[in-house]
Coordinates of C-alpha atoms in Angstrom, one line a residue:
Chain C
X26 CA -107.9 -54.6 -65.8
X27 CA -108.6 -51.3 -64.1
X28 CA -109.3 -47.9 -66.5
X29 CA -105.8 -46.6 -64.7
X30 CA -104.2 -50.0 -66.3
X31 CA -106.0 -49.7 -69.5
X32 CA -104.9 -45.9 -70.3
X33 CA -101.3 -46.8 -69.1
X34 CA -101.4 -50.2 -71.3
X35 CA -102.6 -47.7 -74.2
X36 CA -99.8 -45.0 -73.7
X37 CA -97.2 -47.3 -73.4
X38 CA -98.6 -49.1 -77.2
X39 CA -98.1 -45.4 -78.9
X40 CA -94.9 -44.9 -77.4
X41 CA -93.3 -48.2 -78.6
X42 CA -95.3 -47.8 -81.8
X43 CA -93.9 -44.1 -81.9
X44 CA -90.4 -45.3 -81.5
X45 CA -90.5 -48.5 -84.1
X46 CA -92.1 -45.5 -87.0
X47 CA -89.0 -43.3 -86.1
X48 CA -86.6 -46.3 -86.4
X49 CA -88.3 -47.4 -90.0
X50 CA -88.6 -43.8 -90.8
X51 CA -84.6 -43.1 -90.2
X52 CA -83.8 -46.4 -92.4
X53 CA -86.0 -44.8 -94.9
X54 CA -85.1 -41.4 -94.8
X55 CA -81.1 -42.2 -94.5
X56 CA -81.6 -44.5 -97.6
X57 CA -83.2 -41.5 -99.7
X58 CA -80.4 -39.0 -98.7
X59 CA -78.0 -41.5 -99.7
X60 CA -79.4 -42.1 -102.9
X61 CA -79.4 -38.4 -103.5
X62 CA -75.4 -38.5 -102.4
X63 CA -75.2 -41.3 -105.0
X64 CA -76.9 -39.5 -107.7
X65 CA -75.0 -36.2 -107.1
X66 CA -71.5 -38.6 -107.1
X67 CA -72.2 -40.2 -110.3
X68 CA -74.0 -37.4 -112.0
X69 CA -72.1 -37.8 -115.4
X70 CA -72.7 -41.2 -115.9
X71 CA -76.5 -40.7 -114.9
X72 CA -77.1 -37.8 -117.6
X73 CA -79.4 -39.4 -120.9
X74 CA -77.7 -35.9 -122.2
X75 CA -75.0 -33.5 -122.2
X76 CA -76.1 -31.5 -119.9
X77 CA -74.3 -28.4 -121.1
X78 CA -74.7 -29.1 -125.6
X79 CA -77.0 -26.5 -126.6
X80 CA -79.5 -27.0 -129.5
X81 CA -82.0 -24.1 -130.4
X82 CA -83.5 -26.2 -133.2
X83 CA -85.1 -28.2 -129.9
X84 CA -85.4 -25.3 -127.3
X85 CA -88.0 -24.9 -124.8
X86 CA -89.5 -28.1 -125.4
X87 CA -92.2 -29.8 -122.8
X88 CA -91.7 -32.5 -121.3
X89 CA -91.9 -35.7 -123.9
X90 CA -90.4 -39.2 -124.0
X91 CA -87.5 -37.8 -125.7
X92 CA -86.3 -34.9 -122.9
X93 CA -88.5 -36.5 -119.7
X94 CA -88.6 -32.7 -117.8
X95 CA -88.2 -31.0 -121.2
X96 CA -85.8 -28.9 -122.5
X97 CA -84.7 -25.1 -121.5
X98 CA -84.0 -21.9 -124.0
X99 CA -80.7 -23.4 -125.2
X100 CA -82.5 -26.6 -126.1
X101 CA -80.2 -28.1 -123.4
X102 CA -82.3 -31.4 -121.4
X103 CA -83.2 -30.2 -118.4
X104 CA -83.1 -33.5 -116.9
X105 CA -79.2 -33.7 -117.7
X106 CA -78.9 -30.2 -116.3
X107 CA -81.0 -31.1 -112.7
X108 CA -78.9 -34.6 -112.5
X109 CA -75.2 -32.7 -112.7
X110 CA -76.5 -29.7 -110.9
X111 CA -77.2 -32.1 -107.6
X112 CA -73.4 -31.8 -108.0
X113 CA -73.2 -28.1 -106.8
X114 CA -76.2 -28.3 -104.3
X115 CA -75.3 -31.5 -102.3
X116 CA -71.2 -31.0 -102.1
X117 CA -71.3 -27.3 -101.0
X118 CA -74.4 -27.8 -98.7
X119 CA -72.5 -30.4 -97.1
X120 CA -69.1 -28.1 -97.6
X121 CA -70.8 -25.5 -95.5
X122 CA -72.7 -27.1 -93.2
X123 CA -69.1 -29.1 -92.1
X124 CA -67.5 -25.3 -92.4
X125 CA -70.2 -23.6 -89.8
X126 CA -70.1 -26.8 -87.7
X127 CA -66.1 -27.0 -87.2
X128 CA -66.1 -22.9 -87.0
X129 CA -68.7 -23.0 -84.5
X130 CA -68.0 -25.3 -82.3
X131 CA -64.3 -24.3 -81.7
X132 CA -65.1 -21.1 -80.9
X133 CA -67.8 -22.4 -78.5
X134 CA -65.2 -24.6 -77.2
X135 CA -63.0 -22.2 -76.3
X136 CA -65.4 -19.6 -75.1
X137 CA -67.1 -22.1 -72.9
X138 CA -63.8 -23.7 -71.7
X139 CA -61.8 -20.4 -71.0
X140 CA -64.3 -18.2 -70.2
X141 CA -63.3 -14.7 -68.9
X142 CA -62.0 -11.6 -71.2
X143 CA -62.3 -14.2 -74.4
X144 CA -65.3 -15.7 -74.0
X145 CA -66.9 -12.2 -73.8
X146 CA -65.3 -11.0 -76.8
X147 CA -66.1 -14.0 -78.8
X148 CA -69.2 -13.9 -77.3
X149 CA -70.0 -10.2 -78.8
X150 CA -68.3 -11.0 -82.1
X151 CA -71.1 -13.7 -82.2
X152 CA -73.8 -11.4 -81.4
X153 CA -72.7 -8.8 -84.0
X154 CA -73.3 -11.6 -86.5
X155 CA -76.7 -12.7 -85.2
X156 CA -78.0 -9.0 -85.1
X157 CA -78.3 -8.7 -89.0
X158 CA -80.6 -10.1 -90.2
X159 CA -78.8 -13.4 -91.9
X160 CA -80.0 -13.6 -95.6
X161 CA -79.4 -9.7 -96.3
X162 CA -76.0 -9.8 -94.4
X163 CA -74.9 -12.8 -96.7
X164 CA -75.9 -11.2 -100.3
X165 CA -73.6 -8.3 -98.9
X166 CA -71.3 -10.3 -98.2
X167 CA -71.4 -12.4 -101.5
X168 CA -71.8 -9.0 -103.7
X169 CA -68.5 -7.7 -102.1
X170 CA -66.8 -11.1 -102.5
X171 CA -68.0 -11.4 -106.0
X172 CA -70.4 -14.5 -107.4
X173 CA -69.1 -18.0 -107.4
X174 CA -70.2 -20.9 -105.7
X175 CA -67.1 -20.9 -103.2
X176 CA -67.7 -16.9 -102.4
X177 CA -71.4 -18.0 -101.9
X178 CA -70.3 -20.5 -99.2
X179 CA -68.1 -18.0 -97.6
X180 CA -70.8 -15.5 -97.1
X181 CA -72.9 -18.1 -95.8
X182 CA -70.5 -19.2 -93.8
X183 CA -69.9 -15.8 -92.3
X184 CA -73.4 -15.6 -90.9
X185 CA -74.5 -18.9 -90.1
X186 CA -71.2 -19.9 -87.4
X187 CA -72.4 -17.9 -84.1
X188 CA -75.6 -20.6 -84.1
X189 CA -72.8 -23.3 -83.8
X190 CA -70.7 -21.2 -81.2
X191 CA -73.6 -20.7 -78.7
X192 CA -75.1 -23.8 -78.3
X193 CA -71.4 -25.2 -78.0
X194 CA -70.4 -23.1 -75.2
X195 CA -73.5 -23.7 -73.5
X196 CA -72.7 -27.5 -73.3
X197 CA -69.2 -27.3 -72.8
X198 CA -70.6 -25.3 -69.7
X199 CA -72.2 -27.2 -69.2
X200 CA -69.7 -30.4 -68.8
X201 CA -66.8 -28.2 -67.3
X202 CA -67.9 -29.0 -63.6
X203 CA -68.9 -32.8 -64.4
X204 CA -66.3 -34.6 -61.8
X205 CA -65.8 -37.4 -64.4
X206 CA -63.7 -34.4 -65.8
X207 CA -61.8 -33.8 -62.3
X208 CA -60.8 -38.0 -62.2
X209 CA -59.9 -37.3 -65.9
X210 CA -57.4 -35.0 -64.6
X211 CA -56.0 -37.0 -61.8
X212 CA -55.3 -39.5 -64.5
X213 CA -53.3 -37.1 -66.1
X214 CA -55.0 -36.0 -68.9
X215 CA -53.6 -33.0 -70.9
X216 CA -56.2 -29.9 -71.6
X217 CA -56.1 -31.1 -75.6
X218 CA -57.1 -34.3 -74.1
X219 CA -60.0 -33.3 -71.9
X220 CA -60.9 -31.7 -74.4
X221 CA -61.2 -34.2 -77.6
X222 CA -61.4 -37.3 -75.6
X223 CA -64.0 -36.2 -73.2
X224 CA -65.6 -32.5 -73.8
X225 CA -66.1 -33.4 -77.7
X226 CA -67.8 -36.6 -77.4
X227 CA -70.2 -35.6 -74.9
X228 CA -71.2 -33.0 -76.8
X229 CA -71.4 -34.1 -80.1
X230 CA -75.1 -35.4 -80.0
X231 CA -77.1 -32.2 -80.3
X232 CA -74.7 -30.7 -82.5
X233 CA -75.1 -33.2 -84.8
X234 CA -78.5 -33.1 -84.6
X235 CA -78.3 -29.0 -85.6
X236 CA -76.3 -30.2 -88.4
X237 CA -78.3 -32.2 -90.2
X238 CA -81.3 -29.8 -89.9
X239 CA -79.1 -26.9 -91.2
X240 CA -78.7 -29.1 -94.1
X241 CA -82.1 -28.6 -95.5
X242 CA -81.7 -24.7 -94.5
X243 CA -78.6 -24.0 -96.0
X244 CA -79.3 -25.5 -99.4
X245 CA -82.2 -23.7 -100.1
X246 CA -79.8 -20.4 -99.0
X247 CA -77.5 -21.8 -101.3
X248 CA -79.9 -22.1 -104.2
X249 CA -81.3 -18.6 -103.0
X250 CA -78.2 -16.8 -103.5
X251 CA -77.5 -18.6 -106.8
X252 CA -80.9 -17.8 -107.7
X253 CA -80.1 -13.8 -107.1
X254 CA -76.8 -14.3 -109.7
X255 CA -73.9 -14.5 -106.3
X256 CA -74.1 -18.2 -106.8
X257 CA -73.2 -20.6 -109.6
X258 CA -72.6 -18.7 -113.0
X259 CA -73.6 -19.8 -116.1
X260 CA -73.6 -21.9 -117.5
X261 CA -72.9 -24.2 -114.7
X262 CA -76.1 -26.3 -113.5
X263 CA -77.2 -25.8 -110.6
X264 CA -80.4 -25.4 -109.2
X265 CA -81.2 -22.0 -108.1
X266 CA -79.7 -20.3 -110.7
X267 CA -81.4 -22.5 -113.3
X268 CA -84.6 -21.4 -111.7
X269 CA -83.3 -17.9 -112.2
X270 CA -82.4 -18.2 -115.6
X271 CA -85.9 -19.2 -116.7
X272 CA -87.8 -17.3 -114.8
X273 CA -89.1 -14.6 -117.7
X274 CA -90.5 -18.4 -119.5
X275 CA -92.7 -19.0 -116.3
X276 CA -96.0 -18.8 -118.3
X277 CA -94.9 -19.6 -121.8
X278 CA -93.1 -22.9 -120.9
X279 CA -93.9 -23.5 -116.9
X280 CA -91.4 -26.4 -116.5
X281 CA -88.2 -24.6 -116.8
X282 CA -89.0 -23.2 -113.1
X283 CA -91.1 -26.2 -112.4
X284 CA -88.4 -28.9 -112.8
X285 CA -85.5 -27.3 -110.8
X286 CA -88.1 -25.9 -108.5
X287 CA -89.2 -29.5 -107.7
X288 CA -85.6 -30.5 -107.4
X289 CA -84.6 -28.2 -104.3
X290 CA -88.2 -29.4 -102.7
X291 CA -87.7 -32.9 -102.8
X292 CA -83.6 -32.6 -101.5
X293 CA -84.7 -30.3 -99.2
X294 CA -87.7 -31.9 -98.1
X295 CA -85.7 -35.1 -97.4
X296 CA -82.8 -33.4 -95.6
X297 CA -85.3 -31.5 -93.4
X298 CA -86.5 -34.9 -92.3
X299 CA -83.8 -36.5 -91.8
X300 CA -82.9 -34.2 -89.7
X301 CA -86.0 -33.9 -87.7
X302 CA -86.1 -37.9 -87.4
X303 CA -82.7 -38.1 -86.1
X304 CA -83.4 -35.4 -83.6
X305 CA -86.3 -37.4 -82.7
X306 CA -84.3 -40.5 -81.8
X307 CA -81.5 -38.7 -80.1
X308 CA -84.5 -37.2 -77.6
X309 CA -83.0 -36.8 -74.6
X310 CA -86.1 -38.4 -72.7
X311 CA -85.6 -41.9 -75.1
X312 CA -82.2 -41.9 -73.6
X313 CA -83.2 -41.3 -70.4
X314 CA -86.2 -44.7 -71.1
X315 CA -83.2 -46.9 -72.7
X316 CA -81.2 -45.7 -69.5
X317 CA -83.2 -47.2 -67.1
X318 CA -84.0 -50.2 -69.1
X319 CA -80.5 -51.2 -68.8
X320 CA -79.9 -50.5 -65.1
X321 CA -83.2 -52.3 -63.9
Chain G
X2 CA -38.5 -42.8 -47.2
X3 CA -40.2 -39.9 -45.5
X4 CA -42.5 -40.7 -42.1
X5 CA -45.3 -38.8 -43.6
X6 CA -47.3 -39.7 -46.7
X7 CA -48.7 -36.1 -47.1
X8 CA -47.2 -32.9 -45.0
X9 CA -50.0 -29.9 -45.0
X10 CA -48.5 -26.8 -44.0
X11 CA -50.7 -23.8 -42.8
X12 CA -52.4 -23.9 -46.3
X13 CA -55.2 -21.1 -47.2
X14 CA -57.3 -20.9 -50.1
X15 CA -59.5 -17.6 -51.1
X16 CA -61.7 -18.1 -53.3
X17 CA -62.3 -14.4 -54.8
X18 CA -65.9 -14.1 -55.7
X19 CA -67.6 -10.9 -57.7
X20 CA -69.8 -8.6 -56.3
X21 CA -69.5 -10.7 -52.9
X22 CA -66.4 -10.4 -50.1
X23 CA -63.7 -13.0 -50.7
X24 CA -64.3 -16.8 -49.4
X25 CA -61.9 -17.7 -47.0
X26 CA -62.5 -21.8 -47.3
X27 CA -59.6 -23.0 -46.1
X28 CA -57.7 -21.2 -43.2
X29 CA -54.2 -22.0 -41.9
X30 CA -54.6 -25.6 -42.5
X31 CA -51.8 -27.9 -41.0
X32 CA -51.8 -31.6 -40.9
X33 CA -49.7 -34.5 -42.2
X34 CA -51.4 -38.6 -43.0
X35 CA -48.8 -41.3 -42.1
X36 CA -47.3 -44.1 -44.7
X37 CA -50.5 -46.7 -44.9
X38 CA -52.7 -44.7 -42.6
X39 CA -56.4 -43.6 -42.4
X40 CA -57.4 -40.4 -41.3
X41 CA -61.1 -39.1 -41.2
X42 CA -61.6 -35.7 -42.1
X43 CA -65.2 -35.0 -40.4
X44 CA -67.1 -31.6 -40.6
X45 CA -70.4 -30.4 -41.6
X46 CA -71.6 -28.7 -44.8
X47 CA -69.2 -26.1 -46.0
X48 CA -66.6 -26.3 -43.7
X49 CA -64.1 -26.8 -46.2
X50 CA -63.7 -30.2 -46.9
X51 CA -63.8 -31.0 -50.1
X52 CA -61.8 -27.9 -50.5
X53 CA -59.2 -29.6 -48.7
X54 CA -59.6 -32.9 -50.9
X55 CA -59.2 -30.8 -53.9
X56 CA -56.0 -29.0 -52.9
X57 CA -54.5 -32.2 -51.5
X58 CA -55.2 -33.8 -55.4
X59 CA -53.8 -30.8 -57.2
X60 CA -57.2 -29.9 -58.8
X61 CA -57.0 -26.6 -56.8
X62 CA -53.6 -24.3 -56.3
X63 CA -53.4 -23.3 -52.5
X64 CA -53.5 -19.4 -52.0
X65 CA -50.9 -19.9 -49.8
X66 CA -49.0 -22.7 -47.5
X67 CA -47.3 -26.0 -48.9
X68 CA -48.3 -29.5 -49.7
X69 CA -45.8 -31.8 -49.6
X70 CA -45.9 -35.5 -50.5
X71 CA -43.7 -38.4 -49.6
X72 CA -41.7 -35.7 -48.6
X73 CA -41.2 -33.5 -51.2
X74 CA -43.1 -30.2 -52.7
X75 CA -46.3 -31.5 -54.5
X76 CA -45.9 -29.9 -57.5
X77 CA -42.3 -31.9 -58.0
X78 CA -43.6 -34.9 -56.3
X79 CA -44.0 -37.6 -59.7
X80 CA -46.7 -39.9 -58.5
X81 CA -50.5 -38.1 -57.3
X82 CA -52.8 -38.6 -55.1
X83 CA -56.0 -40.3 -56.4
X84 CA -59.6 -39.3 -55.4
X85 CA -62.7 -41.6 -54.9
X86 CA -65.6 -38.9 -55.7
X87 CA -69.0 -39.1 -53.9
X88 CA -71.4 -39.5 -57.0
X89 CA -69.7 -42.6 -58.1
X90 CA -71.9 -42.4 -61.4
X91 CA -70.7 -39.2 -62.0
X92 CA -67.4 -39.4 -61.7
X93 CA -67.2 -41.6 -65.2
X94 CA -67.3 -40.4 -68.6
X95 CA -70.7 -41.5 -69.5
X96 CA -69.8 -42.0 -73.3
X97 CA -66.7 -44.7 -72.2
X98 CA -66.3 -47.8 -70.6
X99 CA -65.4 -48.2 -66.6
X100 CA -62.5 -50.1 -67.8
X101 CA -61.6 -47.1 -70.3
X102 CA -62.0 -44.8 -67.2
X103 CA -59.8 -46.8 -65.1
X104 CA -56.7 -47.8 -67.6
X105 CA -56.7 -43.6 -68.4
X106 CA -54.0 -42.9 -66.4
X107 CA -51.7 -46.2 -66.8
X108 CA -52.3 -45.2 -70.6
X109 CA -51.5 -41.9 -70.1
X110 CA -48.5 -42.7 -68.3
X111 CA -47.6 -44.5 -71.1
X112 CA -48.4 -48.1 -70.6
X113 CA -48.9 -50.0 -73.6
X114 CA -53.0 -50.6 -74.5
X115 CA -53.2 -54.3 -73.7
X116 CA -50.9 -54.5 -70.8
X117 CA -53.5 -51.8 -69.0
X118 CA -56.3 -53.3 -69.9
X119 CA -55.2 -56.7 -68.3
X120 CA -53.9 -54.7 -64.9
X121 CA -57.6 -53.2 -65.1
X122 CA -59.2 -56.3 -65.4
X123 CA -57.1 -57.3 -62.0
X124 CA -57.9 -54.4 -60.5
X125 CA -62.0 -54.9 -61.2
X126 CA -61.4 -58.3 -59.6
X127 CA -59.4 -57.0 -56.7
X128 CA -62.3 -54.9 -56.3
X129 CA -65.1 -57.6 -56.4
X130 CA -66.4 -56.7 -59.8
X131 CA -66.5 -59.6 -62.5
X132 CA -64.3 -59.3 -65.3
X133 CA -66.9 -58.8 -67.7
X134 CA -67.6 -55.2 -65.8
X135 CA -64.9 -53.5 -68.0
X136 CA -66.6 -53.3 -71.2
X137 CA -69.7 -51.6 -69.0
X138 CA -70.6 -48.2 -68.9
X139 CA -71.8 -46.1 -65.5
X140 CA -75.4 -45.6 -66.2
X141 CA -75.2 -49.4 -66.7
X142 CA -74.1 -50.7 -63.0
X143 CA -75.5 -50.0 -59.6
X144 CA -73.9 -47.3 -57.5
X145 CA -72.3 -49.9 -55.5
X146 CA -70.7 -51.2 -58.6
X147 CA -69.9 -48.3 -59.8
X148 CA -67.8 -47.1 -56.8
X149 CA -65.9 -50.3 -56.8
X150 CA -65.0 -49.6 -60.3
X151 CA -64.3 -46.1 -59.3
X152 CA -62.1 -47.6 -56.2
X153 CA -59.9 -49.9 -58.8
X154 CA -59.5 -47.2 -60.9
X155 CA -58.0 -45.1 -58.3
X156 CA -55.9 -47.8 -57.2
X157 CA -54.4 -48.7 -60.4
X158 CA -51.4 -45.5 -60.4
X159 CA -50.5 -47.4 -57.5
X160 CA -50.8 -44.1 -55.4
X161 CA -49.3 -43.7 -51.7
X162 CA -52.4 -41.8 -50.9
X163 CA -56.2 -42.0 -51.7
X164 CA -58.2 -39.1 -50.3
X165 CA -62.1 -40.1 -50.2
X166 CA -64.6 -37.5 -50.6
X167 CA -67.2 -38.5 -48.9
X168 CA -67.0 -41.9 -51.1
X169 CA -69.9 -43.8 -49.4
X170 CA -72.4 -41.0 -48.5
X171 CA -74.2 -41.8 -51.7
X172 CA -74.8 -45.4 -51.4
X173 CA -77.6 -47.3 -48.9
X174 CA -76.1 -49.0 -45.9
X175 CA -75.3 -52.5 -46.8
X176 CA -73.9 -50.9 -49.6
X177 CA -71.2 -48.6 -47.6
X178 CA -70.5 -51.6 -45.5
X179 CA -69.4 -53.3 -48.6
X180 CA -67.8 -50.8 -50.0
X181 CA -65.9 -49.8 -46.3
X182 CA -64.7 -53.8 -45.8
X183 CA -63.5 -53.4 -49.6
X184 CA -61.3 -50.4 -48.8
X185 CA -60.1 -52.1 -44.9
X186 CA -59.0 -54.8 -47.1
X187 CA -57.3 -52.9 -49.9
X188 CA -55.3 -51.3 -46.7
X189 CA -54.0 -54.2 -45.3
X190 CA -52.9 -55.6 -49.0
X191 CA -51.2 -52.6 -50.2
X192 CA -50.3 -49.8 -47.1
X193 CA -52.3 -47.5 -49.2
X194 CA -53.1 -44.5 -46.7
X195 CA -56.4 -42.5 -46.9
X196 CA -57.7 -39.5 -46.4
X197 CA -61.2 -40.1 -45.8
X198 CA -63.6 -37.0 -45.3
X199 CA -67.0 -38.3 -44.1
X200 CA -69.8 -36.7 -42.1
X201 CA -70.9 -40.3 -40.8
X202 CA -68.9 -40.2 -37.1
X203 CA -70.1 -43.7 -36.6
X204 CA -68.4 -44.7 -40.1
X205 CA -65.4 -42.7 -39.4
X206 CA -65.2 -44.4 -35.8
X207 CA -64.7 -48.2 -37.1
X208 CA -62.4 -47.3 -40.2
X209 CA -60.2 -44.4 -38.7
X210 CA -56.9 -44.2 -37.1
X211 CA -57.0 -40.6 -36.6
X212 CA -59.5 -38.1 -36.7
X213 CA -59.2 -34.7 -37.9
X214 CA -62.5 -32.2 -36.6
X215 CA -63.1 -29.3 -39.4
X216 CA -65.3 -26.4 -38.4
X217 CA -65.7 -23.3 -40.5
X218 CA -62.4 -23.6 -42.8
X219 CA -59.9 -25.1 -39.6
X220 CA -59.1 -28.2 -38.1
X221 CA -60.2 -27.5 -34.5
X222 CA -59.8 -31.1 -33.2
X223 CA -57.0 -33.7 -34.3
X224 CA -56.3 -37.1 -32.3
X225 CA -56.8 -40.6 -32.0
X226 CA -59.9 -41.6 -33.5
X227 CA -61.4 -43.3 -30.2
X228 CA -60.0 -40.3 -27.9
X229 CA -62.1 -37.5 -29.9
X230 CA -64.6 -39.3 -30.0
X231 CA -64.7 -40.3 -25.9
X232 CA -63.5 -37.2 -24.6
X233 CA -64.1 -34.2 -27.6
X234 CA -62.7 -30.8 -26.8
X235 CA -63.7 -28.5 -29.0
X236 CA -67.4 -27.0 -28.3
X237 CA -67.9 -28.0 -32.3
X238 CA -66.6 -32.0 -31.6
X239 CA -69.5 -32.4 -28.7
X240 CA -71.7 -31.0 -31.1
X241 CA -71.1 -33.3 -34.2
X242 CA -71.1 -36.3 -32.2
X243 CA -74.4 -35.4 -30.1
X244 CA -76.2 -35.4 -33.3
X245 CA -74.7 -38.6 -34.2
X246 CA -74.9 -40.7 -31.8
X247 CA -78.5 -39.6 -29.5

C-alpha cells in the first residue's frame, strides 16, 4: 500500500466513522427530546406534588429525600413545579417555532415566486424587522401587548419571521428556473400545484433544519421574557419566570434559581443538538456521497 | 382534420430587459410541422431556438403572431404539445419518482391513480425501460435512462406534437443513437410529429424530413432535409454545415 492509499484508506475510516456517530447520535438525541415531549405531555401524572399547594410551614427547603430539588418560598416542591412547567416551555416553543416557520415561509414563497413590486415590499417589511435589534424589539412588543404566555409568543413571533422569509425566497429562487418545473407545467399543473407538490418539497430540507435549531433559541427567549414578567404570570410554572421569582433567594437558598436554571440548560442543550445533528445528516455534500453511491 | 399539426404565423417575442435595449429573440417567425412529421430546427447558440420550443409549448406568450395547432388558435386548442428537455436529469422532480413525473399529467387530466400508473408502466416499456424503473428516482438512472423515461412521459398525453430541445445533446453517442432509433420507432407506431431543434447536422440529416435553418432570431433556410443540406443557400446554411461535416 502506497502513503497516497494509506492517507485515503484513513480519510475514508473517519468519514464512515463520522457518519455511523451522527446516525447513533440522532437516535439518541431524538429519543431525549422525545422523552422531554413525553414528560411535558403527562406532566400531572408525573408530579410527587401539587405543584401549585403552598405550605410556608415547609418553605425554602434544600433539597432532601422528601422534596428531591427542594422546595421554593411558598413551600411549593420545586420538582412538581419544573415537571408541569415543561408544559409551558415545550408547547409554546414548539407553538412558535411552527408560527415563524409557516409565516416565513409563505411570505418567502410568494416573494420568491412573484417577485416584482411585492417581493420588494415584503422584502423591506422583512428588513424593517431584522434592523432592530430582536430581543429589545420583542419586550416592546410584549410590554404593549401585555404579559401572558400567548402575547409572549406573539412578540416573538413578530421578530423572529423575516429569518424564515429570506432563506425561503432564496430557494424558491432558486427552483423557479429548474425545467423539472417547466415539464410540470406541460402536464398541466395549476400554480397551487407547482407550488405544494413541487416548490414545497424541494425546499423543505434546510428549512427544517432552521427549525429545529430555532427550537433551542426560541425557548430560552421564551423563558427570557417570562423571566423579565411579559411571560407566564404567577403563579403558573414555568421556567423563566420561576427563575425570576426567586432570584432575591440566590445566596440564602441557591437552588430555587439553580433547579429551574438547570431545567432550560438541559431542554435547551438537547434541542440545540438535535438540531445541529440533524443539520449534520441533511449536509448537502452526504447527499451528494449517497447520490453517487446509487448511480455507480 | 387540419393538414398541419402546428401553423406558426410571423410570431415575435421581445424579451424586455432592464438597463439593456430590448431582446428581439424571435423575429417574424413562420412555419407550419405536418401530421406525423419531423422537422429539425438547426441553429447555433442563441439564435432563438429554444425560444421557439418554449412558445410552441405555451411556456412563453408570443409578443406578437399566432400559434395555431391542429388547426385552431393554441390557447383554445385542448390537447398540448409536449417537450423532451435537454438535461434529461433535470427535467424530473428530484424528490418524486419517474413514474410520478410521467402519470402527472394523465392524473391531472383526471385519470384515476391506478389506471395511470399501469399506462406509465406501458409507456416505460414502450420506451425500453423495465417495469421496475417507475418506482426510481432521476439521480438514480443513467442519463440514457432517464431520457427514455422523460420520452414516455411525454408520450403518455398522447400529444400530436413533441418538440425536442436539443433531447440528445447531453448524452454520449451510443447513447443518442439509442435514444434516436427509440424516437424513429415511436414515429412509425404512433404518427407522432416532432419538432426536433438540434445543432448536430449529421443527426438532423438521418432523422429529418424537413429542415428549418435559424440564424439570429429567423428561419433563413427551410426545405427538404437532403436538399439543404446538398445545395444550402443561405451564406449561414454553408457555414453550419462546413463546420459539421470537414
Amino acid at each position: 500500500m502506497t502513503q497516497t492509499d494509506a492517507i485515503a484508506d484513513v480519510t475514508v475510516r473517519v468519514q464512515v466513522v463520522r457518519r455511523e456517530h451522527t446516525g447513533l447520535m440522532l437516535v439518541a438525541l431524538v429519543t431525549l427530546a422525545a422523552l422531554i415531549i413525553l414528560v411535558a405531555l403527562c406532566a400531572p401524572v408525573l408530579c410527587p406534588y401539587d405543584p401549585y399547594a403552598q405550605d410556608l410551614s415547609s418553605a425554602l427547603q434544600p433539597p432532601s429525600a422528601q422534596h428531591l430539588a427542594g422546595t421554593d418560598r411558598y413551600g411549593r416542591d420545586l420538582l412538581s413545579r419544573i415537571i408541569i412547567g415543561a408544559q409551558p416551555s415545550v408547547f409554546f416553543t414548539l407553538l412558535l417555532v411552527a408560527l415563524i416557520a409557516i409565516t416565513g415561509v409563505t411570505v418567502g414563497v410568494l416573494c420568491g415566486w412573484k417577485g416584482g413590486r411585492l417581493d420588494v415590499v415584503l422584502m423591506r417589511v422583512s428588513d424593517l424587522f431584522l434592523a432592530f435589534p430582536g430581543l429589545v424589539f420583542a419586550l416592546a412588543i410584549a410590554g404593549v401587548l401585555g404579559g401572558g404566555m400567548t402575547n409572549a409568543v406573539l412578540a416573538l413571533a413578530a421578530i423572529s419571521w423575516p429569518k424564515y422569509a429570506r432563506i425561503a425566497r432564496g430557494l424558491t429562487l432558486g427552483q423557479k428556473n429548474e425545467p423539472y418545473l417547466d415539464a410540470a407545467r406541460l402536464a398541466g399543473c395549476t400554480t397551487a400545484q407547482l407550488l405544494f407538490r413541487h416548490i414545497l418539497p424541494n425546499i423543505a430540507g434546510p428549512i427544517l433544519v432552521t427549525a429545529m435549531l430555532d427550537i433551542g433559541t426560541m425557548m430560552m427567549e421564551l423563558a427570557g421574557l417570562s423571566f423579565l414578567g411579559l411571560g407566564a404570570q404567577p403563579p403558573m410554572a414555568e421556567w423563566g419566570s420561576m427563575m425570576s421569582d426567586s432570584r432575591s433567594f440566590l445566596q440564602t437558598a441557591p437552588w430555587t434559581v439553580i433547579a429551574p436554571g438547570i431545567a432550560i440548560f438541559v431542554v435547551v442543550m438537547v434541542f440545540n443538538l438535535l438540531g445541529d445533528t440533524i443539520r449534520d445528516y441533511m449536509d448537502p455534500k452526504r447527499r451528494a456521497g449517497r447520490r453517487n453511491a446509487r448511480s455507480e | 382534420m387540419p393538414e398541419n399539426v402546428l401553423d406558426v404565423r410571423d410570431v415575435t417575442k421581445v424579451f424586455e430587459r432592464k438597463g439593456q435595449p430590448s431582446l428581439r429573440a424571435v423575429d417574424g417567425v413562420s412555419f407550419s410541422v405536418g401530421r406525423g412529421e419531423c422537422v429539425g430546427l438547426v441553429g447555433g447558440s442563441g439564435c432563438g431556438k429554444t425560444t421557439i420550443a418554449r412558445l410552441v409549448t405555451r411556456l412563453i406568450e408570443p409578443t406578437s403572431g399566432s400559434i395555431a395547432l391542429n388547426g385552431r388558435d393554441i390557447h383554445e386548442s385542448a390537447d398540448g404539445v409536449q417537450m423532451v428537455f435537454q438535461n434529461p436529469a433535470a427535467s424530473f422532480d428530484p424528490r418524486r419518482t419517474l413514474g410520478q413525473g410521467a402519470a402527472e399529467a394523465l392524473i391531472n387530466a383526471g385519470m384515476p391513480k391506478p389506471e395511470a400508473r399501469k399506462q406509465v408502466v406501458a409507456l416505460f416499456e414502450r420506451c425500453g425501460l423495465p417495469a421496475d424503473f417507475v418506482g426510481r428516482y432521476a439521480y438514480e438512472v443513467s442519463g440514457g435512462q432517464c431520457q427514455r423515461a422523460a420520452i414516455a412521459r411525454a408520450l403518455a398525453p398522447d400529444p400530436s406534437l413533441i418538440v425536442l430541445d436539443e433531447a440528445t445533446s447531453a448524452l454520449d453517442v451510443t447513447v443518442q443513437a439509442q435514444i434516436v432509433s427509440l424516437l424513429r420507432d415511436v414515429r412509425a407506431q404512433r404518427a407522432c410529429a416532432y419538432l426536433f431543434i438540434c445543432h448536430d447536422l449529421a443527426l438532423v440529416q438521418g432523422f429529418c424530413d424537413r429542415l428549418l435553418v435559424m440564424w439570429r432570431g429567423r428561419i433563413v433556410e427551410e426545405g427538404p432535409t437532403a436538399e439543404v443540406i446538398a445545395s444550402p443557400k443561405h451564406p449561414y446554411t454553408r457555414e453550419l454545415l462546413e463546420a459539421a461535416f470537414v
